[in-house]
Short mmCIF file of C-alpha atoms and ligand atoms in Angstrom, two decimals:
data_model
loop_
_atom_site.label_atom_id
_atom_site.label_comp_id
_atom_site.label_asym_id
_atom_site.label_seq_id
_atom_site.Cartn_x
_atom_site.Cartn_y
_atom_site.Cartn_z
CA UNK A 139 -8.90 7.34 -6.54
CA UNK A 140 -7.52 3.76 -5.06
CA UNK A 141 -5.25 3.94 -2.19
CA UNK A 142 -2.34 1.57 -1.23
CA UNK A 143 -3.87 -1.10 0.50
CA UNK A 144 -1.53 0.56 3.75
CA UNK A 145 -3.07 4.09 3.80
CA UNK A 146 -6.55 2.44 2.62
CA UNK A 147 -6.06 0.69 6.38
CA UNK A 148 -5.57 4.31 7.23
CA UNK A 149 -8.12 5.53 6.33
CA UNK A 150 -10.85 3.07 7.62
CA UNK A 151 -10.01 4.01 10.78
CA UNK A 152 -10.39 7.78 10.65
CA UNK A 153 -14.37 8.47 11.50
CA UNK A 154 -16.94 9.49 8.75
CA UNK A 155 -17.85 13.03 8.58
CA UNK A 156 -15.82 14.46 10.84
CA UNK A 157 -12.95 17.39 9.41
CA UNK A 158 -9.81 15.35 9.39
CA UNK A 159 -5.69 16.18 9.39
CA UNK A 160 -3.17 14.74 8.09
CA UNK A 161 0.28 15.24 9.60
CA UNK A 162 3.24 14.68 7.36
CA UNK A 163 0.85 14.26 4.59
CA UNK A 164 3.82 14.55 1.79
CA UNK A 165 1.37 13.87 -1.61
CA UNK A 166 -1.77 14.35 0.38
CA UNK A 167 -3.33 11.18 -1.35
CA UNK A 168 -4.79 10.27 2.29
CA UNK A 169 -6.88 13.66 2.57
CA UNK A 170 -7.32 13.80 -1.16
CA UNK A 171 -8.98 10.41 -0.92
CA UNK A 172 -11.22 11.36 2.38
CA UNK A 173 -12.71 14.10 0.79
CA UNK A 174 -13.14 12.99 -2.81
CA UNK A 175 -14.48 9.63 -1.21
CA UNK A 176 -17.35 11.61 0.71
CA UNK A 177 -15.80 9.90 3.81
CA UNK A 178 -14.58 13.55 4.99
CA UNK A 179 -16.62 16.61 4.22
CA UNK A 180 -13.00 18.46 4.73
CA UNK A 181 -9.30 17.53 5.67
CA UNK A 182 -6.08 19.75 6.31
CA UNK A 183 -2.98 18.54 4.76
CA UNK A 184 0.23 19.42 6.99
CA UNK A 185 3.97 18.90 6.53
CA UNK A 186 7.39 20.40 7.92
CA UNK A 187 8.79 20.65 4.73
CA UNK A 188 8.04 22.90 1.37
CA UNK A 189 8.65 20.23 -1.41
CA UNK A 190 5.58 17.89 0.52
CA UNK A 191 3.26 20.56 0.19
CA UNK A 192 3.58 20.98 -3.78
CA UNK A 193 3.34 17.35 -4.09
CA UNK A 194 0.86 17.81 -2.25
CA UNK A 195 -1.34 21.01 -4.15
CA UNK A 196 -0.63 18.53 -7.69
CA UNK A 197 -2.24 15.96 -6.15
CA UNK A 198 -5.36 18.37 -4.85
CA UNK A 199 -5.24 19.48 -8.32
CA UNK A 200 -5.50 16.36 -10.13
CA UNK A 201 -8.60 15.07 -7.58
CA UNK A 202 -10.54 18.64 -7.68
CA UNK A 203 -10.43 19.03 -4.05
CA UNK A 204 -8.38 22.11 -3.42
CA UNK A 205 -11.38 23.47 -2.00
CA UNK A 206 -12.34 21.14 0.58
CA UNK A 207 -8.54 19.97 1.87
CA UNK A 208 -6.43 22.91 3.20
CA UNK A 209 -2.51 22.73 2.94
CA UNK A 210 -0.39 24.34 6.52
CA UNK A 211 3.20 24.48 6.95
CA UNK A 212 3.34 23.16 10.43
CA UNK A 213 5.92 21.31 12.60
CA UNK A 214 4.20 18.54 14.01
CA UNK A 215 0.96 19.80 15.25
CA UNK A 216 2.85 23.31 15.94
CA UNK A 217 0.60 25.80 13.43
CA UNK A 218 -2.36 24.26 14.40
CA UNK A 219 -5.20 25.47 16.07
CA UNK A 220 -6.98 22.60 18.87
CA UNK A 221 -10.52 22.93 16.81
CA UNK A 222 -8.73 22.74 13.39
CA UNK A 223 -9.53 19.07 13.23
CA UNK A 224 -11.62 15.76 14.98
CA UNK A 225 -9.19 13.13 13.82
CA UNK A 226 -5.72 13.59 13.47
CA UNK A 227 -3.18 11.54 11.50
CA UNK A 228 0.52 10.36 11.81
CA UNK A 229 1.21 7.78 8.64
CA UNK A 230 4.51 6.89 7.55
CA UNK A 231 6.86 8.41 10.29
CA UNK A 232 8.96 6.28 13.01
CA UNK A 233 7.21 6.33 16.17
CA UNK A 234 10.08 8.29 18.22
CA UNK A 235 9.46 11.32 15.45
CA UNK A 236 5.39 10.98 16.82
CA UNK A 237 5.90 10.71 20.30
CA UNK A 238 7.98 13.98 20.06
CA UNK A 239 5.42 15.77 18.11
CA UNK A 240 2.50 14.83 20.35
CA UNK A 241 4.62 15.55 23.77
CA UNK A 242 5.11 18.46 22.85
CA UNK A 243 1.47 19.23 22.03
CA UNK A 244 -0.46 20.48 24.88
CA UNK A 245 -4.06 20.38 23.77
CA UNK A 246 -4.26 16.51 22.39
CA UNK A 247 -5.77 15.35 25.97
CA UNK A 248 -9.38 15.94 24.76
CA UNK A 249 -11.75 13.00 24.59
CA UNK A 250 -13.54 14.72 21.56
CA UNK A 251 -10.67 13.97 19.13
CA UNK A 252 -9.52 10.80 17.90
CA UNK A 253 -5.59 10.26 16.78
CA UNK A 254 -4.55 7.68 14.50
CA UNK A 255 -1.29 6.20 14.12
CA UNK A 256 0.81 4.39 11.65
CA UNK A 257 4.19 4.06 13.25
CA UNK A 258 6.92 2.80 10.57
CA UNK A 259 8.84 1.94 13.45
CA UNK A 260 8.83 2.12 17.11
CA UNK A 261 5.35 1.36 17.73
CA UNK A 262 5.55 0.19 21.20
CA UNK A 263 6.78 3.70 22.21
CA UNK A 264 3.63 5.14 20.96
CA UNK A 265 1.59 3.06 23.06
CA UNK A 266 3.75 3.60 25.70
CA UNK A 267 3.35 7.07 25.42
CA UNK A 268 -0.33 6.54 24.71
CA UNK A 269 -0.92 4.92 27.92
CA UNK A 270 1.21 6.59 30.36
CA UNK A 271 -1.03 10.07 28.94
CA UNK A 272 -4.64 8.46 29.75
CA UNK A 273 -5.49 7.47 25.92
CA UNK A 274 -7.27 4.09 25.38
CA UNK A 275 -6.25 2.02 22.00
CA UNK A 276 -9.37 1.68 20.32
CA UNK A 277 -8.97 0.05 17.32
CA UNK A 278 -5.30 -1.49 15.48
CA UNK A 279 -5.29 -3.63 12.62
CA UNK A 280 -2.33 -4.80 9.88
CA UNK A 281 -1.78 -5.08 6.35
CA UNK A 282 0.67 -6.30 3.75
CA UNK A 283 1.24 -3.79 1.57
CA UNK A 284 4.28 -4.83 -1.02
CA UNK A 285 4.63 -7.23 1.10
CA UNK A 286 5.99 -5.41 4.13
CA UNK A 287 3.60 -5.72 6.98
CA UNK A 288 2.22 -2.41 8.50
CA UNK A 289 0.33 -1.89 11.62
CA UNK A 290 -2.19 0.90 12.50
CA UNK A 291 -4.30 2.19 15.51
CA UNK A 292 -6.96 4.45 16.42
CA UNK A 293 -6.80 6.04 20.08
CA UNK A 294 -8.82 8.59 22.15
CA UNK A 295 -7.89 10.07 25.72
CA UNK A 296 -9.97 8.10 27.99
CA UNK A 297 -8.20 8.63 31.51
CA UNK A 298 -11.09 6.83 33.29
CA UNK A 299 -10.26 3.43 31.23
CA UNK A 300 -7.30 2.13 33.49
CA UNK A 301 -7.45 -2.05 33.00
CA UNK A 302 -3.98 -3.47 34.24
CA UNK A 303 -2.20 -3.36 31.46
CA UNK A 304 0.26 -5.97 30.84
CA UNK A 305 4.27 -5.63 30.24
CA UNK A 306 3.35 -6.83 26.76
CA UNK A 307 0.75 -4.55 25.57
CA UNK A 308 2.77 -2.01 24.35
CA UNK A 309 4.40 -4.92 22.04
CA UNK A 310 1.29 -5.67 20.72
CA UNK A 311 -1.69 -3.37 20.71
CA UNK A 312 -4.81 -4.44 20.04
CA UNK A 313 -3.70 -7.09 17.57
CA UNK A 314 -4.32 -10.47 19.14
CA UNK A 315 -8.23 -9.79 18.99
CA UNK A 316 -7.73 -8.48 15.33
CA UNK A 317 -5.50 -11.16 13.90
CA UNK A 318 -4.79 -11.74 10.39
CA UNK A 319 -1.22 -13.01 8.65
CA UNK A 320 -0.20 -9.70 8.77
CA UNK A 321 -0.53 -9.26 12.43
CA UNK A 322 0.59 -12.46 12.81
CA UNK A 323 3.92 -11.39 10.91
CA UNK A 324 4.26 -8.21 12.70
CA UNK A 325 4.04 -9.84 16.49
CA UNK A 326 6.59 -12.93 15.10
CA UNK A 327 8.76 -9.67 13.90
CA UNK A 328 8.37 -8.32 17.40
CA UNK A 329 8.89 -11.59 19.19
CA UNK A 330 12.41 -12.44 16.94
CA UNK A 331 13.85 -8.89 18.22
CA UNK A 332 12.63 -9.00 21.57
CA UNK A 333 13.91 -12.57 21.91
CA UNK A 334 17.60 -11.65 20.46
CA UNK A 335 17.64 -8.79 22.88
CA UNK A 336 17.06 -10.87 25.78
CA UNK A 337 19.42 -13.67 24.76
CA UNK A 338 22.31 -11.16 23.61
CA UNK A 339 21.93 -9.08 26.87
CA UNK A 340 22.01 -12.15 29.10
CA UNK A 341 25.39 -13.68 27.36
CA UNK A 342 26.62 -10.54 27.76
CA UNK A 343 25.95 -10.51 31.54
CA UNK A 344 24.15 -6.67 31.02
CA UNK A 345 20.97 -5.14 32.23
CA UNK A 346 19.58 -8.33 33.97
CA UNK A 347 15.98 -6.61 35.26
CA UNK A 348 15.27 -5.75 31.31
CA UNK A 349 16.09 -9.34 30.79
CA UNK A 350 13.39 -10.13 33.19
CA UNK A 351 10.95 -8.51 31.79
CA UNK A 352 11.37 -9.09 27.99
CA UNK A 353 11.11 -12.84 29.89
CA UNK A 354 7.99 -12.44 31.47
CA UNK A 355 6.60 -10.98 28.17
CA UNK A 356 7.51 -13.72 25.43
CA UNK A 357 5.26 -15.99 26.70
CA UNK A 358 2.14 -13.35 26.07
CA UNK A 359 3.70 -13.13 21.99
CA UNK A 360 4.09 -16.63 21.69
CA UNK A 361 0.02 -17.98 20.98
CA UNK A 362 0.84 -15.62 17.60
CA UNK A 363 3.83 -16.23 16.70
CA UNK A 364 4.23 -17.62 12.51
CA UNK A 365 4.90 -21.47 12.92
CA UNK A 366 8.08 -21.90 11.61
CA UNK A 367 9.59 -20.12 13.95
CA UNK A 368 8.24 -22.29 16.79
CA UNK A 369 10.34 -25.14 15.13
CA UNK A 370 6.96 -26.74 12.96
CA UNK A 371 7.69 -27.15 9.16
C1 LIG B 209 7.35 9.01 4.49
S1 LIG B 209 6.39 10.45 4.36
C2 LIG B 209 4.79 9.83 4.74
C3 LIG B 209 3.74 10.48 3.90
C4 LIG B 209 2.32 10.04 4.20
N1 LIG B 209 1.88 10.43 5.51
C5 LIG B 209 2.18 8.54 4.05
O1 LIG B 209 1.99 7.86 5.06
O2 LIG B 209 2.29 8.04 2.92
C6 LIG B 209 6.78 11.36 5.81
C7 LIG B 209 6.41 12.83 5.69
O3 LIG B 209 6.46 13.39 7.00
C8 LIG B 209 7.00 14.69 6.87
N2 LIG B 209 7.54 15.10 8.18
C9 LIG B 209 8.70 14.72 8.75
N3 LIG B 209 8.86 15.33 9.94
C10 LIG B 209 7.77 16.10 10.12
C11 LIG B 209 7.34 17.00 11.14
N4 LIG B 209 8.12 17.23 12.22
N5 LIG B 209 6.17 17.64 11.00
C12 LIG B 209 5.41 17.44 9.88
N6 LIG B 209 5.76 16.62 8.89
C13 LIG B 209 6.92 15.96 9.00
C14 LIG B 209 8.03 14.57 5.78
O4 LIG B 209 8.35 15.85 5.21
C15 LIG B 209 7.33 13.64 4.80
O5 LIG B 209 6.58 14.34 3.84
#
């Protein structure tokens, strides 16, 4: 079974042998791969919706792993049980949709279990979120996949860890120390809209403290940035 090179980023990041879920799983090809790989001795495949989970029991079909990944109707991480799972997954949904479903959550502040996250959108407001709760970003890498970038990253709650964070972090992650042209893509992607922000705010003479601080953090993006859009052919 081959992945797409963006949930193959996925799923390097999820441990080996622990019992894995995947939230939102639509086909299940993440679990389905986990398990069939050896990676996972078993997975959970979740989703909101009804039509999900039958793509989702073809697919176990096809790969012979009905036995090993379980399918749950749940909202979110709402039918779940806290010992269900060690890693838990959130691929292909914007990151307002995740931030929802883990605030609402009450059990996810446990240092045993380890979340991973592939925001389609919105990422800074899951390590915003991230943060603010105690969790440490472990691991983030990105990918091309079609030629869209993607980014993904591990995290575990580790209240204890408290560096000071920079205003920029949550723009970027953990993807300075892992930087490839994808990364590099995805922090040029995040410069361009934080810098178009700042300028159209300030002509318009609105919210001058965000201003300031989308200031103070464009110099941080800037050693990443793609060239051409520092003015070099
Ligand atoms: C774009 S698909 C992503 C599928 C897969 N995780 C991937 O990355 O390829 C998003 C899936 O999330 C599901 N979803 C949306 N809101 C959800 C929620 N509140 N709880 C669980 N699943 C949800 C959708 O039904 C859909 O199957």
């Amino acid at each position: 079974m081959k992945l797409s090179a963006r949930l193959a980023m996925v799923a390097e990041l999820v441990r080996e042998g622990v019992t894995v879920a995947d939230v939102g799983t639509d086909h299940a090809y993440l679990p389905a791969f986990l398990v069939s790989s050896g990676k996972c001795p078993a997975a959970i495949g979740s989703d909101v919706r009804d039509g999900p989970l039958m793509n989702a029991a073809a697919t176990l079909a096809v790969y012979h792993v009905t036995d090993t990944v379980r399918l749950l109707e749940s909202d979110g991480l709402d039918a779940y049980a806290p010992d269900d799972a060690d890693d838990f997954v959130f691929a292909g949904m914007g990151g307002t949709l995740i931030v929802e479903l883990l605030e609402r959550t009450s059990w996810i502040c446990d240092r045993e279990k380890r979340f991973i996250f592939q925001p389609m959108s919105h990422g800074e407001l899951v390590r915003a979120f991230l943060l603010q709760k105690g969790f440490r970003i472990l691991d983030e890498r990105a990918c091309f996949d079609e030629c869209r970038p993607y980014v993904a990253f591990s995290a575990a709650w580790e209240p204890e860890y408290r560096p000071r964070y920079r205003k920029s972090y949550i723009w970027m992650g953990e993807l300075p120390n892992h930087l490839n042209e994808a990364a590099s893509y995805y922090l040029t992607k995040q410069y361009v809209y934080l810098k178009q922000r700042a300028d159209a705010l300030e002509s318009a003479s609105l919210l001058p403290d965000e201003v300031r601080v989308i200031r103070e953090i464009l110099p941080d993006l800037e050693p990443y940035i793609r060239k051409k859009h520092k003015g070099e052919s």
